[in-house]
mmCIF file of N, CA and C in Angstrom:
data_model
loop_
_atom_site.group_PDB
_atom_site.id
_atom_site.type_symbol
_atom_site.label_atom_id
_atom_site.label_comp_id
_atom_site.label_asym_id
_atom_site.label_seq_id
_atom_site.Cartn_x
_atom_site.Cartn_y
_atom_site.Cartn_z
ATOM 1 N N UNK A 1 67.696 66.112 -13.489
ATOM 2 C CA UNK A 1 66.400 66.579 -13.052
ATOM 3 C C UNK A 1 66.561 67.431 -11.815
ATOM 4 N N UNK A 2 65.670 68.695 -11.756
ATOM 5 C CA UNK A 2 65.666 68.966 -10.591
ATOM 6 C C UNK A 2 64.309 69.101 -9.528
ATOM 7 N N UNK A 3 65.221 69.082 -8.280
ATOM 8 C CA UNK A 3 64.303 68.895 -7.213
ATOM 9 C C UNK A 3 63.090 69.973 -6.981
ATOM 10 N N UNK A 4 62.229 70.053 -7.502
ATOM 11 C CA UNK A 4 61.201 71.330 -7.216
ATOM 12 C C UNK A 4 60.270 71.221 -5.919
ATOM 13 N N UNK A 5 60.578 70.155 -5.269
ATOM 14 C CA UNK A 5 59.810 70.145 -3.865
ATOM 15 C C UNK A 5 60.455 71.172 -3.125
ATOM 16 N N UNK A 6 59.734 71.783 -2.389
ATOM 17 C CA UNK A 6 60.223 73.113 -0.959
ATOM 18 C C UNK A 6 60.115 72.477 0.079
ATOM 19 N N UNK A 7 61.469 72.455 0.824
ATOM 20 C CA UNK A 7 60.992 71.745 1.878
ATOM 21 C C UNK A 7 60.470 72.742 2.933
ATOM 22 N N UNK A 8 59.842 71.932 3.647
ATOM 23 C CA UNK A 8 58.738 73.428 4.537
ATOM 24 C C UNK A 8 59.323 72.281 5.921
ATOM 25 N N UNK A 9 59.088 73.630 6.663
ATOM 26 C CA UNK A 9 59.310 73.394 8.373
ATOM 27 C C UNK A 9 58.345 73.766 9.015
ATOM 28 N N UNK A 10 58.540 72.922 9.884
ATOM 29 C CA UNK A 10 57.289 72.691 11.048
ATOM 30 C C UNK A 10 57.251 73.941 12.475
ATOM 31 N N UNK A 11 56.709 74.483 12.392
ATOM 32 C CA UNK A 11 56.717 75.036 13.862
ATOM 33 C C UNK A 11 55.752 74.756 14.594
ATOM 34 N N UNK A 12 57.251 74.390 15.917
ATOM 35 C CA UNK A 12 55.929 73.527 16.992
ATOM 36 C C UNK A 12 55.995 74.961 18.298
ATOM 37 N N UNK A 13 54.567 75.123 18.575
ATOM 38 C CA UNK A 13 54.335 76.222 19.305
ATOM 39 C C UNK A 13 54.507 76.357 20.739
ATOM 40 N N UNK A 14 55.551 77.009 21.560
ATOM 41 C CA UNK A 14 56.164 76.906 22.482
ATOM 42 C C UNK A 14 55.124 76.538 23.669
ATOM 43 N N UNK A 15 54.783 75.871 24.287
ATOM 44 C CA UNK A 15 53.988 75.585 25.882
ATOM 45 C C UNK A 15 53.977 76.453 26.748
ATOM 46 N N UNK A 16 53.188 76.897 26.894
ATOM 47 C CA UNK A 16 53.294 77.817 28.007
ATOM 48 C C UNK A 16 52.394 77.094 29.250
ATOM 49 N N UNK A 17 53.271 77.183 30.428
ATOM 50 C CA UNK A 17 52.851 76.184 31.202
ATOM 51 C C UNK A 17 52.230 77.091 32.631
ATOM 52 N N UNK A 18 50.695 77.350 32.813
ATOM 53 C CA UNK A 18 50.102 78.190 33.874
ATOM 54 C C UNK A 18 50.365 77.729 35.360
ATOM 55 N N UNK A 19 50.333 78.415 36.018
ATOM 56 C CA UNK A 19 50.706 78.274 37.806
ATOM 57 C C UNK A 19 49.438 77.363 37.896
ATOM 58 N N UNK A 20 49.558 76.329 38.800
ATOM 59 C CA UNK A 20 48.674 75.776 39.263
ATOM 60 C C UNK A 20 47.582 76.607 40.315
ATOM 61 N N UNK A 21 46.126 76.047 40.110
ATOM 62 C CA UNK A 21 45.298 76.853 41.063
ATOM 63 C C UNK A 21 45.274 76.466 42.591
ATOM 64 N N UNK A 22 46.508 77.106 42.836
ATOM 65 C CA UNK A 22 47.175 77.085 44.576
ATOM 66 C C UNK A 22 45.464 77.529 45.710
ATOM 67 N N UNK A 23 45.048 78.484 45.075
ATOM 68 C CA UNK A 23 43.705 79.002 45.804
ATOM 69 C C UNK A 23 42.737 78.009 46.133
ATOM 70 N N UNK A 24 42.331 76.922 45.049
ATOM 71 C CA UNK A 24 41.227 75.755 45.212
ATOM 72 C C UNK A 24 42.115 74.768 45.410
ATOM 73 N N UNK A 25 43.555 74.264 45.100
ATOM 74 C CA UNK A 25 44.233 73.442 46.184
ATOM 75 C C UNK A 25 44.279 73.407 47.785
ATOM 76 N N UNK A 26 44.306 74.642 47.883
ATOM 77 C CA UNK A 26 44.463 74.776 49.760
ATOM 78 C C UNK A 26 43.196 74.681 49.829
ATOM 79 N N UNK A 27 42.071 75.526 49.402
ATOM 80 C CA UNK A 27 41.098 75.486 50.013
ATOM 81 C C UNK A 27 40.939 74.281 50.214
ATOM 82 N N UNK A 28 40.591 72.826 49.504
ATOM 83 C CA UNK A 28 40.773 71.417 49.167
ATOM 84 C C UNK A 28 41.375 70.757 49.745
ATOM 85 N N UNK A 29 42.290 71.380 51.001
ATOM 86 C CA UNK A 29 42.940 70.296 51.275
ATOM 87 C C UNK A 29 42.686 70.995 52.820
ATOM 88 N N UNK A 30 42.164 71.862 53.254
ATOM 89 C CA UNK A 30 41.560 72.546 54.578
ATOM 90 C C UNK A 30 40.082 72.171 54.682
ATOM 91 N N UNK A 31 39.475 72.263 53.626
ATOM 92 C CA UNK A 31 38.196 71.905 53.934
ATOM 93 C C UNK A 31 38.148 70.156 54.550
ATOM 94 N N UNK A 32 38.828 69.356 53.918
ATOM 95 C CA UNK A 32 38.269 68.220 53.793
ATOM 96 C C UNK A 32 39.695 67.629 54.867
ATOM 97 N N UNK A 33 40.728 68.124 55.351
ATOM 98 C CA UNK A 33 41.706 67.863 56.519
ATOM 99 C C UNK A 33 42.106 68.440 57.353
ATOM 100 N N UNK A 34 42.005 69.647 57.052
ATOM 101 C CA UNK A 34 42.155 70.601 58.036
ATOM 102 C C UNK A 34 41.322 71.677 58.436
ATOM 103 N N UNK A 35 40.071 71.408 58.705
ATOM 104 C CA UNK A 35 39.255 72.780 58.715
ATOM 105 C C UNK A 35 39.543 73.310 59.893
ATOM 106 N N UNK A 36 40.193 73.120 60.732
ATOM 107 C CA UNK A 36 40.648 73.981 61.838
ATOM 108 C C UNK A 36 41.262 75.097 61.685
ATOM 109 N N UNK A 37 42.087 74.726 60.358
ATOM 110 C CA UNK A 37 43.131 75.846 60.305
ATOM 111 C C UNK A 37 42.856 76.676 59.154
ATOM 112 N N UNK A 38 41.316 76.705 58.708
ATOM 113 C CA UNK A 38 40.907 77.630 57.956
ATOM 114 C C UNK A 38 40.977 79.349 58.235
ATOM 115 N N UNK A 39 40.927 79.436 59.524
ATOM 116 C CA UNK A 39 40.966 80.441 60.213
ATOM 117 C C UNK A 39 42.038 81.790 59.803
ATOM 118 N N UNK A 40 43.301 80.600 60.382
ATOM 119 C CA UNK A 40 44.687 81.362 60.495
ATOM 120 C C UNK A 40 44.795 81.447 58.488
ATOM 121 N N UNK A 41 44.401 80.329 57.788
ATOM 122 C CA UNK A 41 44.886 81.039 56.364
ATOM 123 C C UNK A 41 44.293 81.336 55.595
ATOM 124 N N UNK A 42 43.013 82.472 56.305
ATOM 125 C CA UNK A 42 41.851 83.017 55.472
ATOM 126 C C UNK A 42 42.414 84.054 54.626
ATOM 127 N N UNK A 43 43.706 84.623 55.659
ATOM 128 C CA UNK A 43 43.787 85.595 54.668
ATOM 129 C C UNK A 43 44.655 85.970 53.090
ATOM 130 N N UNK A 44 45.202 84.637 53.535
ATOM 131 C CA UNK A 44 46.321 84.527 52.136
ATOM 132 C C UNK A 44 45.141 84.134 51.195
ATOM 133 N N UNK A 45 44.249 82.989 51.984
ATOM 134 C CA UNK A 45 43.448 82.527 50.426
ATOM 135 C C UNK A 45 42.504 83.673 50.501
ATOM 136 N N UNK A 46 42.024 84.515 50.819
ATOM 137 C CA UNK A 46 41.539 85.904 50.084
ATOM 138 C C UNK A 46 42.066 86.595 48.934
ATOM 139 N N UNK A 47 43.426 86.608 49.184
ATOM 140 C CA UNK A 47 44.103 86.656 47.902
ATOM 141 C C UNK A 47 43.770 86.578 46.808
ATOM 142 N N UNK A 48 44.115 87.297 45.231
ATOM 143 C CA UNK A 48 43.223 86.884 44.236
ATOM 144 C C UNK A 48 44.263 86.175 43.693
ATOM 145 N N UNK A 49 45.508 86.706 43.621
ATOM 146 C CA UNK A 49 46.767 86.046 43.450
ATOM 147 C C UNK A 49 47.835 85.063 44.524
ATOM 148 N N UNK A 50 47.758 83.771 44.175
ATOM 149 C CA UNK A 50 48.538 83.515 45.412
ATOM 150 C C UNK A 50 49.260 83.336 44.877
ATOM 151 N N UNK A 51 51.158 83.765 45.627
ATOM 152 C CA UNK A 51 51.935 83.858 44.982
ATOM 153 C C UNK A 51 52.915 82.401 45.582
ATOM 154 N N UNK A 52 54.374 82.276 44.805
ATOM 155 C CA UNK A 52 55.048 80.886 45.591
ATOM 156 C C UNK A 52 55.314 81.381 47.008
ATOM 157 N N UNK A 53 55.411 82.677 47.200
ATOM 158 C CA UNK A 53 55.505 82.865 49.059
ATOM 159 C C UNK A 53 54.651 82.527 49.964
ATOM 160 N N UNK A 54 53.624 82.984 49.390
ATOM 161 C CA UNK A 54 51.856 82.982 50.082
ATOM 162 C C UNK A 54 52.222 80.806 50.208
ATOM 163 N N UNK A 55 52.104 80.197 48.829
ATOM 164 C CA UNK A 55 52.112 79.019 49.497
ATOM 165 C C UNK A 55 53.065 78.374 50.141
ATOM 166 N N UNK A 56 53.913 78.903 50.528
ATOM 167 C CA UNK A 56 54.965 78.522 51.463
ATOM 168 C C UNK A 56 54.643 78.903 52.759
ATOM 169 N N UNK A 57 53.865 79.762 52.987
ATOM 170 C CA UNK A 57 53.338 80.335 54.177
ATOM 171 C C UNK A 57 51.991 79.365 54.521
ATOM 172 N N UNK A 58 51.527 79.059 53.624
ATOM 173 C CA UNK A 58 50.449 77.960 54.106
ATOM 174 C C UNK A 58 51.167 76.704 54.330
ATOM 175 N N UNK A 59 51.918 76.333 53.713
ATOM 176 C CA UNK A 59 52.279 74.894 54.024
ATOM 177 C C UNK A 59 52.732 74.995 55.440
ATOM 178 N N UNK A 60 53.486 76.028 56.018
ATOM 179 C CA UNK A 60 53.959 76.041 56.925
ATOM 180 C C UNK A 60 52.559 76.171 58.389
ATOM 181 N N UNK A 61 51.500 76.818 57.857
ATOM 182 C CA UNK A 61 50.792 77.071 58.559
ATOM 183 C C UNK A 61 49.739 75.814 58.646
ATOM 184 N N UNK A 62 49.845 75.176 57.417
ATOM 185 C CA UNK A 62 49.191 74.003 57.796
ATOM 186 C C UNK A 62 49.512 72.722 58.105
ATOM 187 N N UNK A 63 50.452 72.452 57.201
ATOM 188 C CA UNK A 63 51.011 71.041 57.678
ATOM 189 C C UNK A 63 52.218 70.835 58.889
ATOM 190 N N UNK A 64 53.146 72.147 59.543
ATOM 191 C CA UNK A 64 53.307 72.465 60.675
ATOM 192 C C UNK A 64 54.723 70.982 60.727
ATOM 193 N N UNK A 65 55.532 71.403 59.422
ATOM 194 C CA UNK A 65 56.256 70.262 59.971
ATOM 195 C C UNK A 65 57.605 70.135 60.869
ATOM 196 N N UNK A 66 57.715 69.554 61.637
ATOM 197 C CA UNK A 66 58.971 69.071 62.595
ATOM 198 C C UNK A 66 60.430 68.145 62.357
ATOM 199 N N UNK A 67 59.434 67.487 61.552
ATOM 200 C CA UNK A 67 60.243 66.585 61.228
ATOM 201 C C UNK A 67 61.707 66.584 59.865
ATOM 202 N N UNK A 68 62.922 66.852 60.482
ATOM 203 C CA UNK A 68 64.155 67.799 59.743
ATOM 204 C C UNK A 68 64.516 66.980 58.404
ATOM 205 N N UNK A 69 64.035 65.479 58.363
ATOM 206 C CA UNK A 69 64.238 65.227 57.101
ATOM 207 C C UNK A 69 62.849 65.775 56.065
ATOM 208 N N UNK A 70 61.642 65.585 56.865
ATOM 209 C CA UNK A 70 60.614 66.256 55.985
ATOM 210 C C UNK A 70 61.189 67.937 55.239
ATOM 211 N N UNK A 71 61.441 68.626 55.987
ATOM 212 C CA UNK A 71 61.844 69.901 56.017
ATOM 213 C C UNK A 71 62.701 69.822 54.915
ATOM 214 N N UNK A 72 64.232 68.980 54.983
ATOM 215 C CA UNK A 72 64.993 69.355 54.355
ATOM 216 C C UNK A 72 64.736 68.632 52.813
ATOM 217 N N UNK A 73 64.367 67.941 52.349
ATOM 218 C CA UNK A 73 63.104 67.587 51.015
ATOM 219 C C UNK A 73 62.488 68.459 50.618
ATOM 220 N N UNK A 74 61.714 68.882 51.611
ATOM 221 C CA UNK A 74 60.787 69.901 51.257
ATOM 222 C C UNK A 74 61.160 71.414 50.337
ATOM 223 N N UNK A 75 62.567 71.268 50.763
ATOM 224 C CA UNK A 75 63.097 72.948 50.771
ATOM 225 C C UNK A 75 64.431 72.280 49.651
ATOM 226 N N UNK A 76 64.624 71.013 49.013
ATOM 227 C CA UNK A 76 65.591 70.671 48.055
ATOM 228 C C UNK A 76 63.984 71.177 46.721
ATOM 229 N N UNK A 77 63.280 71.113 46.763
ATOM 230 C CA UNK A 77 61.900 70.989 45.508
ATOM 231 C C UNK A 77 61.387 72.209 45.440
ATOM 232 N N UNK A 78 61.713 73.336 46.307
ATOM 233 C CA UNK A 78 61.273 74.412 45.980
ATOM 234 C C UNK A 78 61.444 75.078 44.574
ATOM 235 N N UNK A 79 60.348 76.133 43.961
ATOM 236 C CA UNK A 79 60.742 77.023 42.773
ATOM 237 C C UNK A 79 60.685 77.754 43.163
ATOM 238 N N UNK A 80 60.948 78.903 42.660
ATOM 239 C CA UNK A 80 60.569 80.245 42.691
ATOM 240 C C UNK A 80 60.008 81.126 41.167
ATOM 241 N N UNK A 81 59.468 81.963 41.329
ATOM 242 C CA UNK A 81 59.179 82.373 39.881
ATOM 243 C C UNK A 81 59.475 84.051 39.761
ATOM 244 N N UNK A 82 59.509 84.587 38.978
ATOM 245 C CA UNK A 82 60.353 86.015 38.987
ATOM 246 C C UNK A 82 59.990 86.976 40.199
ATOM 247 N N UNK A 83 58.182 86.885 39.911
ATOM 248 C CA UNK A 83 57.800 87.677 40.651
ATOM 249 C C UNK A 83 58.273 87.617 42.337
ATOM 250 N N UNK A 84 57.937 86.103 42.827
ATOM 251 C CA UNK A 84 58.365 86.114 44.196
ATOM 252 C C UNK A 84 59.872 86.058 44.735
ATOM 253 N N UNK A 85 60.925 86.013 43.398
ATOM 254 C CA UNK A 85 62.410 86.310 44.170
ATOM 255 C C UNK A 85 62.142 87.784 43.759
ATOM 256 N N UNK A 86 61.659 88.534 42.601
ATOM 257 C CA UNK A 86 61.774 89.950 43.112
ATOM 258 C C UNK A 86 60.931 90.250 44.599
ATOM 259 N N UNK A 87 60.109 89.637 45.060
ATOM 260 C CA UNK A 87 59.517 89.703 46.853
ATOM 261 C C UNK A 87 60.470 89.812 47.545
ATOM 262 N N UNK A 88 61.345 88.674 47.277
ATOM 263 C CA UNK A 88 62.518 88.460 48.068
ATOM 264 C C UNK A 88 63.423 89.055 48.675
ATOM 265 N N UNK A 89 63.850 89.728 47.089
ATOM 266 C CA UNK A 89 64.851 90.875 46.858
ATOM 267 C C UNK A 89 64.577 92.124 47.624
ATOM 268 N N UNK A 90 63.400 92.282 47.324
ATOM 269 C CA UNK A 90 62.740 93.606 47.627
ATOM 270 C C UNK A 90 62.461 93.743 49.475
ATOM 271 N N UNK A 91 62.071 92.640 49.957
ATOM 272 C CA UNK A 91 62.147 92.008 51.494
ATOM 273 C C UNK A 91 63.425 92.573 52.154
ATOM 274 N N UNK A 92 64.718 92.085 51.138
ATOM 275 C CA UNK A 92 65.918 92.277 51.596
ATOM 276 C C UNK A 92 66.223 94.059 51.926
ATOM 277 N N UNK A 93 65.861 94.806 50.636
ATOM 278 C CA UNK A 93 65.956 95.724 50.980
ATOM 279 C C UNK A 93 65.241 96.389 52.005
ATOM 280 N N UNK A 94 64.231 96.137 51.689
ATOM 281 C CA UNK A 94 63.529 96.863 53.034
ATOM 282 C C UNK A 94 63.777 96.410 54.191
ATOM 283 N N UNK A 95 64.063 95.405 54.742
ATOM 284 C CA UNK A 95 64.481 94.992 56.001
ATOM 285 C C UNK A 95 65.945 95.148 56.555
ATOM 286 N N UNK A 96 67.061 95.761 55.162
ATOM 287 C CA UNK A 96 68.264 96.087 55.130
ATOM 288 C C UNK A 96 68.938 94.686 55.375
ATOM 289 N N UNK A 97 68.816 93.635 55.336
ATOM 290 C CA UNK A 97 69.244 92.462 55.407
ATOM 291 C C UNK A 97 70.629 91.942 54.452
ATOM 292 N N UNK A 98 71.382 91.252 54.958
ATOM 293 C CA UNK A 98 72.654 91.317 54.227
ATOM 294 C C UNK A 98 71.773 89.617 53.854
ATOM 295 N N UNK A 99 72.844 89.049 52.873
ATOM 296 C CA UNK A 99 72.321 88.068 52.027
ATOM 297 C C UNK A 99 72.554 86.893 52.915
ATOM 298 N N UNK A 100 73.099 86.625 54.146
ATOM 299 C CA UNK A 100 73.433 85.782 54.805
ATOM 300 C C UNK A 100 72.044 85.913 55.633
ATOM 301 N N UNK A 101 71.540 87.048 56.626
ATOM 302 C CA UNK A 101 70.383 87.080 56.997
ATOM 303 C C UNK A 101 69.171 86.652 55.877
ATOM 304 N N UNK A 102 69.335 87.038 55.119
ATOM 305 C CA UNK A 102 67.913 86.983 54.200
ATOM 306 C C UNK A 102 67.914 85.039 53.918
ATOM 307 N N UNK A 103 69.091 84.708 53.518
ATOM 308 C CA UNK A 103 69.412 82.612 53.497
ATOM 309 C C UNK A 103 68.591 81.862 54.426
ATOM 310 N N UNK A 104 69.091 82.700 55.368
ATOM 311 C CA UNK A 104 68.537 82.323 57.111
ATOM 312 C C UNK A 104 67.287 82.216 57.192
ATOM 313 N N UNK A 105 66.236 83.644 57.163
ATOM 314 C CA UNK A 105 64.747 83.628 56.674
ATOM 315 C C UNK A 105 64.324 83.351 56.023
ATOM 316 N N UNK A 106 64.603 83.052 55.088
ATOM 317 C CA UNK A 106 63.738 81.923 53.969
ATOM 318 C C UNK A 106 64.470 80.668 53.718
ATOM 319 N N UNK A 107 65.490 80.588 53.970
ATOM 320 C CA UNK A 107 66.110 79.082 54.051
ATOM 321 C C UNK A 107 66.221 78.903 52.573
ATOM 322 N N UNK A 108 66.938 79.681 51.798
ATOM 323 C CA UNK A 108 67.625 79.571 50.801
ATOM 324 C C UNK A 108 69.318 80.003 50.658
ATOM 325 N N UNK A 109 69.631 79.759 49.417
ATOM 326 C CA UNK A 109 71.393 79.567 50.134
ATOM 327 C C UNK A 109 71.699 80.819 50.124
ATOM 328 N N UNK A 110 72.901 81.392 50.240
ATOM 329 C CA UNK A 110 73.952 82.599 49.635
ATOM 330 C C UNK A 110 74.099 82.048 48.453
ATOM 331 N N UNK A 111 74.325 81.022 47.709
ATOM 332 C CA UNK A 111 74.774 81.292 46.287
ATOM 333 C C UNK A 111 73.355 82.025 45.622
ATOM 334 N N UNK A 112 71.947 81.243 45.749
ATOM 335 C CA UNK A 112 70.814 81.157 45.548
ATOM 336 C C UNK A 112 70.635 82.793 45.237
ATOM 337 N N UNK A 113 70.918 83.516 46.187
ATOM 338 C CA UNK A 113 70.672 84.593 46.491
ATOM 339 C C UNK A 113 71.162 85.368 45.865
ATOM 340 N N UNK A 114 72.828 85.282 45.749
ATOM 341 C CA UNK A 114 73.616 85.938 45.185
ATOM 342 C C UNK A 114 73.483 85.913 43.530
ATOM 343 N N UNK A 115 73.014 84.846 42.714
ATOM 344 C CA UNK A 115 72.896 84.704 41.636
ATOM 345 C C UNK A 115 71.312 85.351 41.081
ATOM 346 N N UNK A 116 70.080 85.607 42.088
ATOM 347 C CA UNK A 116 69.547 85.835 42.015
ATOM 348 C C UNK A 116 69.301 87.506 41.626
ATOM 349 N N UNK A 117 70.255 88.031 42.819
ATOM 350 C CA UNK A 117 71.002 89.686 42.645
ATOM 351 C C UNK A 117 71.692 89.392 40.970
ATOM 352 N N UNK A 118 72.560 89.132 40.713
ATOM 353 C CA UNK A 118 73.188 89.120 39.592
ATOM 354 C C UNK A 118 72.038 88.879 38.492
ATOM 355 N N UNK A 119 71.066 88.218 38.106
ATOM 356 C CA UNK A 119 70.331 87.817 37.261
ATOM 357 C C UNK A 119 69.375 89.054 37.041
ATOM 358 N N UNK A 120 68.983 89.324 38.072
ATOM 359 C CA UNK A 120 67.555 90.291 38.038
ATOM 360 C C UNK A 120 67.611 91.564 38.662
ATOM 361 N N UNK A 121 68.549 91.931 39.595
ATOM 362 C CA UNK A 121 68.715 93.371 39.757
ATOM 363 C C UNK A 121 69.714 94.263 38.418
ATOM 364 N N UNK A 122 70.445 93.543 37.721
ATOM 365 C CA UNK A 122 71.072 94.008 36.145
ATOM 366 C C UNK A 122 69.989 94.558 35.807
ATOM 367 N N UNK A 123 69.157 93.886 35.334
ATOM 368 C CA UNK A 123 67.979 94.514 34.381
ATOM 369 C C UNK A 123 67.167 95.622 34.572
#
């Protein structure tokens, strides 16, 4: 006898997973803890886009931390997403920054950096 069933396959439809709304997070967390410092980060959240730099610039502007184990946690969980290492990249050039300076200012490594050049300035 033969088998006349077809076997059929499933396609499962890839996730596409959206940036969180960084804009009504901060606002949310200034209004109701920090409204002091609404001031200084009016202008990032004007923004229509906030990008992973913009909220790195608020965290820094709001939660203001000191403390070197907070810091160094903080900066093991970072992402980045294309657009803001091309910022990065693009930072570098314009500021003429060798990749050891640029580590320094954003507190990411030389490998970080260097693989970053290799990945996305090719293309």
């Amino acid at each position: 006898m033969q088998n006349t069933s077809k076997e059929t396959k499933t396609v499962i439809p890839v996730k596409t997973f959206e940036k969180p709304d960084y804009k009504r997070i901060y606002n949310d967390i200034i209004t109701l803890k920090y409204p002091g410092k609404r001031e200084k980060c009016e202008q990032i959240l004007k923004k229509t886009d906030i990008s992973v730099l913009d909220v790195i610039a608020l965290n820094k502007i709001i939660f203001e931390t000191k403390d070197q184990e907070a810091l160094s946690l903080n900066q093991q969980h970072r992402s980045y997403d294309k657009k803001s290492i091309s910022e990065i990249l693009e930072y570098q050039k314009k500021q003429n920054f060798t990749n050891l300076q640029l580590s320094a200012h954003f507190k990411i490594s030389r490998t970080t950096i260097a693989r970053w050049k290799k990945l996305y300035e090719e293309n």
